[in-house]
Amino acid sequence: SQTIHQWPATLVQPVGSPLSLECTVEGTSNPNLYWYRQAAGRGLQLLFYSVGIGQISSEVPQNLSASRPQDRQFILSSKKLLLSDSGFYLCAWSLSYGYTFGSGTRLTVV
Amino acid sequence: DQQVKQNSPSLSVQEGRISILNCDYTNSMFDYFLWYKKYPAEGPTFLISISSIKDKNEDGRFTVFLNKSAKHLSLHIVPSQPGDSAVYFCAASPPGGGGADGLTFGKGTHLIIQP
């Protein structure tokens, strides 16, 4: 069966510090992978999309970047966090219709 | 421009009654619609979906209705139970799946089931 792991669950980071959130998928090959963010009072915003190793598409200009070093690994990074980067970050995978989400990371930038 | 709209940020329903969550969309290219349920500090979980070739899909206590001409869909939960208290997201997909655009989500409706 397919599973998706996302960590850490919560993270408190100072402004200006780096960020690395990791997501791994098991039980499937060559999935489409996504990073979403849910900011307070807002819906789910698509940040990055990947169809394969090293292939990253960004939906919105921002302080974040993503990488896919392996087929089932998706990493969200930042060199210097901003206060506005606070939110709930979700990794998801899909093969066609319907998405399976990870459990999310609550990031608080202080 | 918000292509998927959930105009009710919150909804309170008495236990045992029917909960009706509404969703409107503007993009006529969407052909597949999904509802996700989300508890605090957890990822959304898939609840039910409907293809644009149907107008109704039922799964146990959950029924989704689609009115293509009105670009409107609704999720009915009956009877409502305390465990249904959560945020519900409506999502829409273009033909072939989300692809580069991903799913387009509404802002969610917080459903509160009162005992």
mmCIF file of N, CA, C and O in Angstrom, chain A residues 1-102:
data_model
loop_
_atom_site.group_PDB
_atom_site.id
_atom_site.type_symbol
_atom_site.label_atom_id
_atom_site.label_comp_id
_atom_site.label_asym_id
_atom_site.label_seq_id
_atom_site.Cartn_x
_atom_site.Cartn_y
_atom_site.Cartn_z
ATOM 1 N N SER A 1 0.848 -1.191 0.000
ATOM 2 C CA SER A 1 0.000 0.000 0.000
ATOM 3 C C SER A 1 0.890 1.249 0.000
ATOM 4 O O SER A 1 2.025 1.208 0.430
ATOM 5 N N GLN A 2 0.306 2.325 -0.513
ATOM 6 C CA GLN A 2 1.084 3.552 -0.598
ATOM 7 C C GLN A 2 0.991 4.343 0.703
ATOM 8 O O GLN A 2 -0.070 4.455 1.299
ATOM 9 N N THR A 3 2.124 4.856 1.135
ATOM 10 C CA THR A 3 2.137 5.718 2.315
ATOM 11 C C THR A 3 3.000 6.929 2.028
ATOM 12 O O THR A 3 3.872 6.906 1.160
ATOM 13 N N ILE A 4 2.754 7.971 2.778
ATOM 14 C CA ILE A 4 3.514 9.200 2.628
ATOM 15 C C ILE A 4 3.941 9.662 4.012
ATOM 16 O O ILE A 4 3.139 9.709 4.944
ATOM 17 N N HIS A 5 5.228 9.966 4.150
ATOM 18 C CA HIS A 5 5.775 10.375 5.432
ATOM 19 C C HIS A 5 6.277 11.810 5.313
ATOM 20 O O HIS A 5 6.952 12.166 4.343
ATOM 21 N N GLN A 6 5.979 12.583 6.309
ATOM 22 C CA GLN A 6 6.379 13.979 6.310
ATOM 23 C C GLN A 6 6.883 14.323 7.711
ATOM 24 O O GLN A 6 6.242 14.004 8.702
ATOM 25 N N TRP A 7 8.022 15.010 7.771
ATOM 26 C CA TRP A 7 8.552 15.386 9.091
ATOM 27 C C TRP A 7 9.401 16.644 8.986
ATOM 28 O O TRP A 7 9.840 16.992 7.892
ATOM 29 N N PRO A 8 9.563 17.394 10.097
ATOM 30 C CA PRO A 8 8.973 17.108 11.407
ATOM 31 C C PRO A 8 7.500 17.520 11.460
ATOM 32 O O PRO A 8 7.008 18.168 10.557
ATOM 33 N N ALA A 9 6.825 17.187 12.532
ATOM 34 C CA ALA A 9 5.420 17.551 12.687
ATOM 35 C C ALA A 9 5.280 19.021 13.068
ATOM 36 O O ALA A 9 4.342 19.685 12.632
ATOM 37 N N THR A 10 6.162 19.501 13.896
ATOM 38 C CA THR A 10 6.143 20.915 14.279
ATOM 39 C C THR A 10 7.570 21.439 14.267
ATOM 40 O O THR A 10 8.528 20.696 14.500
ATOM 41 N N LEU A 11 7.678 22.731 14.019
ATOM 42 C CA LEU A 11 8.996 23.348 13.929
ATOM 43 C C LEU A 11 8.868 24.823 14.270
ATOM 44 O O LEU A 11 8.002 25.507 13.738
ATOM 45 N N VAL A 12 9.731 25.298 15.159
ATOM 46 C CA VAL A 12 9.795 26.709 15.495
ATOM 47 C C VAL A 12 11.194 27.181 15.127
ATOM 48 O O VAL A 12 12.190 26.656 15.632
ATOM 49 N N GLN A 13 11.238 28.162 14.227
ATOM 50 C CA GLN A 13 12.525 28.619 13.728
ATOM 51 C C GLN A 13 12.616 30.141 13.815
ATOM 52 O O GLN A 13 11.622 30.835 13.590
ATOM 53 N N PRO A 14 13.789 30.688 14.104
ATOM 54 C CA PRO A 14 13.940 32.155 14.125
ATOM 55 C C PRO A 14 14.009 32.715 12.714
ATOM 56 O O PRO A 14 14.399 32.020 11.761
ATOM 57 N N VAL A 15 13.606 33.968 12.594
ATOM 58 C CA VAL A 15 13.717 34.661 11.311
ATOM 59 C C VAL A 15 15.163 34.626 10.841
ATOM 60 O O VAL A 15 16.094 34.822 11.633
ATOM 61 N N GLY A 16 15.358 34.370 9.553
ATOM 62 C CA GLY A 16 16.699 34.357 9.000
ATOM 63 C C GLY A 16 17.384 33.005 9.030
ATOM 64 O O GLY A 16 18.457 32.834 8.432
ATOM 65 N N SER A 17 16.779 32.033 9.704
ATOM 66 C CA SER A 17 17.391 30.702 9.784
ATOM 67 C C SER A 17 16.990 29.878 8.556
ATOM 68 O O SER A 17 16.012 30.186 7.886
ATOM 69 N N PRO A 18 17.734 28.812 8.252
ATOM 70 C CA PRO A 18 17.387 27.967 7.110
ATOM 71 C C PRO A 18 16.279 26.980 7.464
ATOM 72 O O PRO A 18 15.951 26.767 8.636
ATOM 73 N N LEU A 19 15.719 26.380 6.416
ATOM 74 C CA LEU A 19 14.620 25.421 6.598
ATOM 75 C C LEU A 19 14.835 24.219 5.696
ATOM 76 O O LEU A 19 15.274 24.351 4.545
ATOM 77 N N SER A 20 14.496 23.056 6.208
ATOM 78 C CA SER A 20 14.472 21.853 5.386
ATOM 79 C C SER A 20 13.367 20.943 5.885
ATOM 80 O O SER A 20 13.428 20.440 7.002
ATOM 81 N N LEU A 21 12.348 20.753 5.063
ATOM 82 C CA LEU A 21 11.255 19.832 5.373
ATOM 83 C C LEU A 21 11.326 18.681 4.380
ATOM 84 O O LEU A 21 11.507 18.899 3.186
ATOM 85 N N GLU A 22 11.153 17.477 4.888
ATOM 86 C CA GLU A 22 11.309 16.315 4.026
ATOM 87 C C GLU A 22 10.023 15.509 3.912
ATOM 88 O O GLU A 22 9.257 15.405 4.863
ATOM 89 N N CYS A 23 9.827 14.953 2.744
ATOM 90 C CA CYS A 23 8.645 14.141 2.451
ATOM 91 C C CYS A 23 9.099 12.929 1.646
ATOM 92 O O CYS A 23 9.857 13.072 0.684
ATOM 93 N N THR A 24 8.662 11.749 2.068
ATOM 94 C CA THR A 24 8.975 10.547 1.305
ATOM 95 C C THR A 24 7.705 9.736 1.072
ATOM 96 O O THR A 24 6.798 9.726 1.898
ATOM 97 N N VAL A 25 7.675 9.077 -0.062
ATOM 98 C CA VAL A 25 6.516 8.282 -0.460
ATOM 99 C C VAL A 25 6.964 6.835 -0.607
ATOM 100 O O VAL A 25 8.056 6.564 -1.107
ATOM 101 N N GLU A 26 6.117 5.917 -0.164
ATOM 102 C CA GLU A 26 6.404 4.495 -0.308
ATOM 103 C C GLU A 26 5.283 3.796 -1.042
ATOM 104 O O GLU A 26 4.132 4.215 -0.968
ATOM 105 N N GLY A 27 5.617 2.764 -1.763
ATOM 106 C CA GLY A 27 4.599 1.939 -2.385
ATOM 107 C C GLY A 27 4.139 2.404 -3.742
ATOM 108 O O GLY A 27 3.148 1.893 -4.273
ATOM 109 N N THR A 28 4.829 3.356 -4.337
ATOM 110 C CA THR A 28 4.457 3.798 -5.678
ATOM 111 C C THR A 28 5.708 4.271 -6.399
ATOM 112 O O THR A 28 6.706 4.620 -5.769
ATOM 113 N N SER A 29 5.655 4.285 -7.697
ATOM 114 C CA SER A 29 6.798 4.735 -8.489
ATOM 115 C C SER A 29 6.404 5.921 -9.346
ATOM 116 O O SER A 29 5.290 5.995 -9.865
ATOM 117 N N ASN A 30 7.350 6.841 -9.466
ATOM 118 C CA ASN A 30 7.183 8.025 -10.309
ATOM 119 C C ASN A 30 5.884 8.780 -10.049
ATOM 120 O O ASN A 30 5.146 9.123 -10.982
ATOM 121 N N PRO A 31 5.588 9.060 -8.779
ATOM 122 C CA PRO A 31 4.376 9.831 -8.512
ATOM 123 C C PRO A 31 4.599 11.316 -8.810
ATOM 124 O O PRO A 31 5.730 11.790 -8.836
ATOM 125 N N ASN A 32 3.525 12.035 -9.036
ATOM 126 C CA ASN A 32 3.590 13.490 -8.999
ATOM 127 C C ASN A 32 3.632 13.892 -7.537
ATOM 128 O O ASN A 32 2.868 13.369 -6.721
ATOM 129 N N LEU A 33 4.520 14.801 -7.188
ATOM 130 C CA LEU A 33 4.653 15.236 -5.796
ATOM 131 C C LEU A 33 4.381 16.726 -5.694
ATOM 132 O O LEU A 33 4.721 17.498 -6.608
ATOM 133 N N TYR A 34 3.789 17.132 -4.590
ATOM 134 C CA TYR A 34 3.364 18.518 -4.403
ATOM 135 C C TYR A 34 3.705 19.002 -2.999
ATOM 136 O O TYR A 34 3.692 18.237 -2.043
ATOM 137 N N TRP A 35 4.007 20.290 -2.905
ATOM 138 C CA TRP A 35 4.043 20.975 -1.621
ATOM 139 C C TRP A 35 2.935 22.021 -1.609
ATOM 140 O O TRP A 35 2.841 22.842 -2.516
ATOM 141 N N TYR A 36 2.091 21.960 -0.576
ATOM 142 C CA TYR A 36 1.039 22.932 -0.356
ATOM 143 C C TYR A 36 1.308 23.655 0.960
ATOM 144 O O TYR A 36 1.961 23.130 1.857
ATOM 145 N N ARG A 37 0.751 24.850 1.078
ATOM 146 C CA ARG A 37 0.801 25.571 2.347
ATOM 147 C C ARG A 37 -0.602 26.042 2.698
ATOM 148 O O ARG A 37 -1.328 26.544 1.841
ATOM 149 N N GLN A 38 -0.943 25.861 3.962
ATOM 150 C CA GLN A 38 -2.181 26.410 4.482
ATOM 151 C C GLN A 38 -1.809 27.495 5.480
ATOM 152 O O GLN A 38 -1.312 27.211 6.566
ATOM 153 N N ALA A 39 -2.016 28.751 5.098
ATOM 154 C CA ALA A 39 -1.770 29.854 6.014
ATOM 155 C C ALA A 39 -3.037 30.106 6.819
ATOM 156 O O ALA A 39 -4.125 29.700 6.431
ATOM 157 N N ALA A 40 -2.883 30.795 7.922
ATOM 158 C CA ALA A 40 -4.010 31.042 8.822
ATOM 159 C C ALA A 40 -5.159 31.723 8.077
ATOM 160 O O ALA A 40 -4.963 32.738 7.418
ATOM 161 N N GLY A 41 -6.366 31.143 8.166
ATOM 162 C CA GLY A 41 -7.539 31.736 7.544
ATOM 163 C C GLY A 41 -7.597 31.622 6.031
ATOM 164 O O GLY A 41 -8.448 32.243 5.401
ATOM 165 N N ARG A 42 -6.715 30.823 5.483
ATOM 166 C CA ARG A 42 -6.700 30.691 4.026
ATOM 167 C C ARG A 42 -6.795 29.233 3.639
ATOM 168 O O ARG A 42 -6.621 28.336 4.441
ATOM 169 N N GLY A 43 -7.049 29.001 2.361
ATOM 170 C CA GLY A 43 -7.147 27.631 1.873
ATOM 171 C C GLY A 43 -5.779 27.037 1.628
ATOM 172 O O GLY A 43 -4.764 27.506 2.136
ATOM 173 N N LEU A 44 -5.751 25.999 0.829
ATOM 174 C CA LEU A 44 -4.502 25.315 0.520
ATOM 175 C C LEU A 44 -3.908 25.915 -0.755
ATOM 176 O O LEU A 44 -4.533 25.900 -1.810
ATOM 177 N N GLN A 45 -2.701 26.418 -0.641
ATOM 178 C CA GLN A 45 -2.035 27.053 -1.766
ATOM 179 C C GLN A 45 -0.937 26.144 -2.300
ATOM 180 O O GLN A 45 -0.061 25.704 -1.538
ATOM 181 N N LEU A 46 -0.963 25.855 -3.592
ATOM 182 C CA LEU A 46 0.071 25.037 -4.203
ATOM 183 C C LEU A 46 1.360 25.835 -4.314
ATOM 184 O O LEU A 46 1.375 26.940 -4.854
ATOM 185 N N LEU A 47 2.451 25.282 -3.796
ATOM 186 C CA LEU A 47 3.750 25.941 -3.832
ATOM 187 C C LEU A 47 4.640 25.368 -4.935
ATOM 188 O O LEU A 47 5.196 26.114 -5.737
ATOM 189 N N PHE A 48 4.808 24.049 -4.932
ATOM 190 C CA PHE A 48 5.693 23.392 -5.886
ATOM 191 C C PHE A 48 5.082 22.090 -6.375
ATOM 192 O O PHE A 48 4.319 21.450 -5.674
ATOM 193 N N TYR A 49 5.498 21.723 -7.565
ATOM 194 C CA TYR A 49 4.993 20.517 -8.210
ATOM 195 C C TYR A 49 6.173 19.833 -8.897
ATOM 196 O O TYR A 49 7.027 20.493 -9.478
ATOM 197 N N SER A 50 6.215 18.480 -8.820
ATOM 198 C CA SER A 50 7.311 17.753 -9.443
ATOM 199 C C SER A 50 6.790 16.499 -10.134
ATOM 200 O O SER A 50 6.069 15.711 -9.529
ATOM 201 N N VAL A 51 7.186 16.296 -11.401
ATOM 202 C CA VAL A 51 6.782 15.089 -12.129
ATOM 203 C C VAL A 51 7.877 14.030 -12.129
ATOM 204 O O VAL A 51 7.631 12.899 -12.539
ATOM 205 N N GLY A 52 9.082 14.404 -11.675
ATOM 206 C CA GLY A 52 10.159 13.438 -11.666
ATOM 207 C C GLY A 52 11.407 13.998 -11.007
ATOM 208 O O GLY A 52 11.447 15.177 -10.620
ATOM 209 N N ILE A 53 12.427 13.156 -10.917
ATOM 210 C CA ILE A 53 13.678 13.554 -10.259
ATOM 211 C C ILE A 53 14.227 14.822 -10.908
ATOM 212 O O ILE A 53 14.362 14.890 -12.133
ATOM 213 N N GLY A 54 14.528 15.798 -10.084
ATOM 214 C CA GLY A 54 15.125 17.030 -10.562
ATOM 215 C C GLY A 54 14.191 17.958 -11.303
ATOM 216 O O GLY A 54 14.603 19.034 -11.764
ATOM 217 N N GLN A 55 12.914 17.596 -11.432
ATOM 218 C CA GLN A 55 11.948 18.421 -12.179
ATOM 219 C C GLN A 55 11.010 19.114 -11.198
ATOM 220 O O GLN A 55 10.177 18.462 -10.587
ATOM 221 N N ILE A 56 11.177 20.419 -11.082
ATOM 222 C CA ILE A 56 10.411 21.201 -10.121
ATOM 223 C C ILE A 56 9.737 22.358 -10.838
ATOM 224 O O ILE A 56 10.369 23.063 -11.616
ATOM 225 N N SER A 57 8.462 22.545 -10.562
ATOM 226 C CA SER A 57 7.737 23.711 -11.061
ATOM 227 C C SER A 57 7.244 24.502 -9.861
ATOM 228 O O SER A 57 6.744 23.939 -8.891
ATOM 229 N N SER A 58 7.389 25.810 -9.949
ATOM 230 C CA SER A 58 6.960 26.678 -8.859
ATOM 231 C C SER A 58 5.723 27.443 -9.286
ATOM 232 O O SER A 58 5.659 27.960 -10.398
ATOM 233 N N GLU A 59 4.734 27.486 -8.392
ATOM 234 C CA GLU A 59 3.480 28.148 -8.717
ATOM 235 C C GLU A 59 3.484 29.617 -8.337
ATOM 236 O O GLU A 59 2.805 30.419 -8.962
ATOM 237 N N VAL A 60 4.189 29.958 -7.308
ATOM 238 C CA VAL A 60 4.182 31.345 -6.849
ATOM 239 C C VAL A 60 5.600 31.761 -6.474
ATOM 240 O O VAL A 60 6.368 30.961 -5.974
ATOM 241 N N PRO A 61 5.948 33.022 -6.750
ATOM 242 C CA PRO A 61 7.281 33.497 -6.332
ATOM 243 C C PRO A 61 7.336 33.593 -4.817
ATOM 244 O O PRO A 61 6.378 34.003 -4.182
ATOM 245 N N GLN A 62 8.422 33.143 -4.241
ATOM 246 C CA GLN A 62 8.463 33.119 -2.793
ATOM 247 C C GLN A 62 9.883 32.920 -2.306
ATOM 248 O O GLN A 62 10.815 32.802 -3.090
ATOM 249 N N ASN A 63 9.981 32.824 -1.023
ATOM 250 C CA ASN A 63 11.254 32.673 -0.339
ATOM 251 C C ASN A 63 11.649 31.213 -0.201
ATOM 252 O O ASN A 63 12.613 30.901 0.490
ATOM 253 N N LEU A 64 10.935 30.317 -0.830
ATOM 254 C CA LEU A 64 11.155 28.899 -0.645
ATOM 255 C C LEU A 64 11.638 28.260 -1.937
ATOM 256 O O LEU A 64 11.444 28.807 -3.026
ATOM 257 N N SER A 65 12.247 27.086 -1.806
ATOM 258 C CA SER A 65 12.643 26.299 -2.968
ATOM 259 C C SER A 65 12.344 24.840 -2.684
ATOM 260 O O SER A 65 12.104 24.452 -1.541
ATOM 261 N N ALA A 66 12.321 24.028 -3.725
ATOM 262 C CA ALA A 66 12.056 22.604 -3.557
ATOM 263 C C ALA A 66 13.037 21.808 -4.393
ATOM 264 O O ALA A 66 13.562 22.293 -5.400
ATOM 265 N N SER A 67 13.281 20.584 -3.954
ATOM 266 C CA SER A 67 14.160 19.694 -4.703
ATOM 267 C C SER A 67 13.623 18.278 -4.617
ATOM 268 O O SER A 67 12.927 17.911 -3.668
ATOM 269 N N ARG A 68 13.947 17.495 -5.647
ATOM 270 C CA ARG A 68 13.535 16.087 -5.671
ATOM 271 C C ARG A 68 14.764 15.267 -6.044
ATOM 272 O O ARG A 68 14.983 14.930 -7.211
ATOM 273 N N PRO A 69 15.583 14.940 -5.054
ATOM 274 C CA PRO A 69 16.830 14.212 -5.331
ATOM 275 C C PRO A 69 16.623 12.745 -5.673
ATOM 276 O O PRO A 69 17.461 12.139 -6.343
ATOM 277 N N GLN A 70 15.521 12.183 -5.213
ATOM 278 C CA GLN A 70 15.178 10.798 -5.527
ATOM 279 C C GLN A 70 13.708 10.733 -5.942
ATOM 280 O O GLN A 70 12.945 11.646 -5.652
ATOM 281 N N ASP A 71 13.336 9.628 -6.581
ATOM 282 C CA ASP A 71 11.976 9.518 -7.118
ATOM 283 C C ASP A 71 10.908 9.729 -6.064
ATOM 284 O O ASP A 71 9.864 10.328 -6.321
ATOM 285 N N ARG A 72 11.169 9.235 -4.855
ATOM 286 C CA ARG A 72 10.135 9.278 -3.820
ATOM 287 C C ARG A 72 10.479 10.235 -2.683
ATOM 288 O O ARG A 72 9.951 10.104 -1.579
ATOM 289 N N GLN A 73 11.341 11.190 -2.949
ATOM 290 C CA GLN A 73 11.744 12.139 -1.920
ATOM 291 C C GLN A 73 11.563 13.550 -2.439
ATOM 292 O O GLN A 73 12.014 13.909 -3.526
ATOM 293 N N PHE A 74 10.901 14.378 -1.631
ATOM 294 C CA PHE A 74 10.613 15.758 -2.009
ATOM 295 C C PHE A 74 10.978 16.640 -0.825
ATOM 296 O O PHE A 74 10.533 16.387 0.295
ATOM 297 N N ILE A 75 11.804 17.652 -1.062
ATOM 298 C CA ILE A 75 12.324 18.472 0.030
ATOM 299 C C ILE A 75 11.936 19.930 -0.202
ATOM 300 O O ILE A 75 12.079 20.447 -1.315
ATOM 301 N N LEU A 76 11.462 20.566 0.842
ATOM 302 C CA LEU A 76 11.138 22.000 0.811
ATOM 303 C C LEU A 76 12.187 22.738 1.633
ATOM 304 O O LEU A 76 12.465 22.349 2.767
ATOM 305 N N SER A 77 12.774 23.779 1.065
ATOM 306 C CA SER A 77 13.885 24.457 1.723
ATOM 307 C C SER A 77 13.737 25.963 1.663
ATOM 308 O O SER A 77 12.992 26.502 0.850
ATOM 309 N N SER A 78 14.491 26.598 2.565
ATOM 310 C CA SER A 78 14.661 28.037 2.509
ATOM 311 C C SER A 78 16.049 28.368 3.068
ATOM 312 O O SER A 78 16.495 27.723 4.012
ATOM 313 N N LYS A 79 16.679 29.364 2.502
ATOM 314 C CA LYS A 79 17.981 29.781 3.026
ATOM 315 C C LYS A 79 17.814 30.722 4.218
ATOM 316 O O LYS A 79 18.590 30.692 5.164
ATOM 317 N N LYS A 80 16.763 31.565 4.155
ATOM 318 C CA LYS A 80 16.519 32.519 5.242
ATOM 319 C C LYS A 80 15.013 32.685 5.420
ATOM 320 O O LYS A 80 14.345 33.287 4.576
ATOM 321 N N LEU A 81 14.494 32.190 6.508
ATOM 322 C CA LEU A 81 13.061 32.254 6.745
ATOM 323 C C LEU A 81 12.589 33.671 7.058
ATOM 324 O O LEU A 81 13.291 34.463 7.705
ATOM 325 N N LEU A 82 11.366 33.949 6.595
ATOM 326 C CA LEU A 82 10.675 35.194 6.912
ATOM 327 C C LEU A 82 9.501 34.888 7.843
ATOM 328 O O LEU A 82 9.011 33.750 7.878
ATOM 329 N N LEU A 83 9.031 35.911 8.542
ATOM 330 C CA LEU A 83 7.861 35.717 9.404
ATOM 331 C C LEU A 83 6.673 35.193 8.591
ATOM 332 O O LEU A 83 5.891 34.355 9.060
ATOM 333 N N SER A 84 6.551 35.677 7.358
ATOM 334 C CA SER A 84 5.416 35.313 6.513
ATOM 335 C C SER A 84 5.471 33.870 6.028
ATOM 336 O O SER A 84 4.517 33.374 5.415
ATOM 337 N N ASP A 85 6.581 33.175 6.310
ATOM 338 C CA ASP A 85 6.674 31.759 5.926
ATOM 339 C C ASP A 85 5.962 30.845 6.925
ATOM 340 O O ASP A 85 5.837 29.644 6.680
ATOM 341 N N SER A 86 5.500 31.401 8.019
ATOM 342 C CA SER A 86 4.771 30.586 8.992
ATOM 343 C C SER A 86 3.517 30.003 8.361
ATOM 344 O O SER A 86 2.833 30.665 7.573
ATOM 345 N N GLY A 87 3.214 28.775 8.699
ATOM 346 C CA GLY A 87 2.022 28.143 8.162
ATOM 347 C C GLY A 87 2.087 26.651 8.344
ATOM 348 O O GLY A 87 2.986 26.112 8.992
ATOM 349 N N PHE A 88 1.110 25.977 7.763
ATOM 350 C CA PHE A 88 1.034 24.528 7.842
ATOM 351 C C PHE A 88 1.377 23.983 6.462
ATOM 352 O O PHE A 88 0.675 24.250 5.485
ATOM 353 N N TYR A 89 2.466 23.229 6.368
ATOM 354 C CA TYR A 89 2.973 22.755 5.091
ATOM 355 C C TYR A 89 2.600 21.291 4.889
ATOM 356 O O TYR A 89 2.813 20.455 5.768
ATOM 357 N N LEU A 90 2.080 21.034 3.703
ATOM 358 C CA LEU A 90 1.606 19.693 3.396
ATOM 359 C C LEU A 90 2.272 19.170 2.130
ATOM 360 O O LEU A 90 2.311 19.857 1.112
ATOM 361 N N CYS A 91 2.753 17.944 2.215
ATOM 362 C CA CYS A 91 3.261 17.237 1.049
ATOM 363 C C CYS A 91 2.146 16.325 0.550
ATOM 364 O O CYS A 91 1.358 15.805 1.352
ATOM 365 N N ALA A 92 2.054 16.141 -0.745
ATOM 366 C CA ALA A 92 1.028 15.261 -1.297
ATOM 367 C C ALA A 92 1.583 14.546 -2.518
ATOM 368 O O ALA A 92 2.491 15.044 -3.183
ATOM 369 N N TRP A 93 1.013 13.382 -2.814
ATOM 370 C CA TRP A 93 1.389 12.683 -4.027
ATOM 371 C C TRP A 93 0.125 12.310 -4.796
ATOM 372 O O TRP A 93 -0.965 12.182 -4.245
ATOM 373 N N SER A 94 0.316 12.140 -6.111
ATOM 374 C CA SER A 94 -0.814 11.809 -6.965
ATOM 375 C C SER A 94 -0.308 11.065 -8.193
ATOM 376 O O SER A 94 0.787 11.329 -8.676
ATOM 377 N N LEU A 95 -1.125 10.144 -8.685
ATOM 378 C CA LEU A 95 -0.823 9.503 -9.960
ATOM 379 C C LEU A 95 -1.791 9.974 -11.038
ATOM 380 O O LEU A 95 -1.487 9.945 -12.196
ATOM 381 N N SER A 96 -2.960 10.381 -10.644
ATOM 382 C CA SER A 96 -3.922 10.964 -11.592
ATOM 383 C C SER A 96 -4.878 11.847 -10.802
ATOM 384 O O SER A 96 -4.472 12.857 -10.276
ATOM 385 N N TYR A 97 -6.124 11.445 -10.726
ATOM 386 C CA TYR A 97 -7.068 12.190 -9.908
ATOM 387 C C TYR A 97 -6.878 11.834 -8.442
ATOM 388 O O TYR A 97 -6.526 10.731 -8.101
ATOM 389 N N GLY A 98 -7.151 12.772 -7.607
ATOM 390 C CA GLY A 98 -7.098 12.490 -6.177
ATOM 391 C C GLY A 98 -5.689 12.553 -5.629
ATOM 392 O O GLY A 98 -4.748 12.115 -6.271
ATOM 393 N N TYR A 99 -5.574 13.096 -4.494
ATOM 394 C CA TYR A 99 -4.276 13.283 -3.859
ATOM 395 C C TYR A 99 -4.279 12.617 -2.497
ATOM 396 O O TYR A 99 -5.296 12.570 -1.815
ATOM 397 N N THR A 100 -3.111 12.155 -2.091
ATOM 398 C CA THR A 100 -2.916 11.668 -0.732
ATOM 399 C C THR A 100 -1.953 12.616 -0.048
ATOM 400 O O THR A 100 -0.858 12.858 -0.552
ATOM 401 N N PHE A 101 -2.376 13.136 1.082
ATOM 402 C CA PHE A 101 -1.581 14.122 1.800
ATOM 403 C C PHE A 101 -0.799 13.484 2.947
ATOM 404 O O PHE A 101 -1.239 12.509 3.551
ATOM 405 N N GLY A 102 0.340 14.091 3.245
ATOM 406 C CA GLY A 102 1.061 13.744 4.455
ATOM 407 C C GLY A 102 0.391 14.380 5.658
ATOM 408 O O GLY A 102 -0.621 15.079 5.529
#
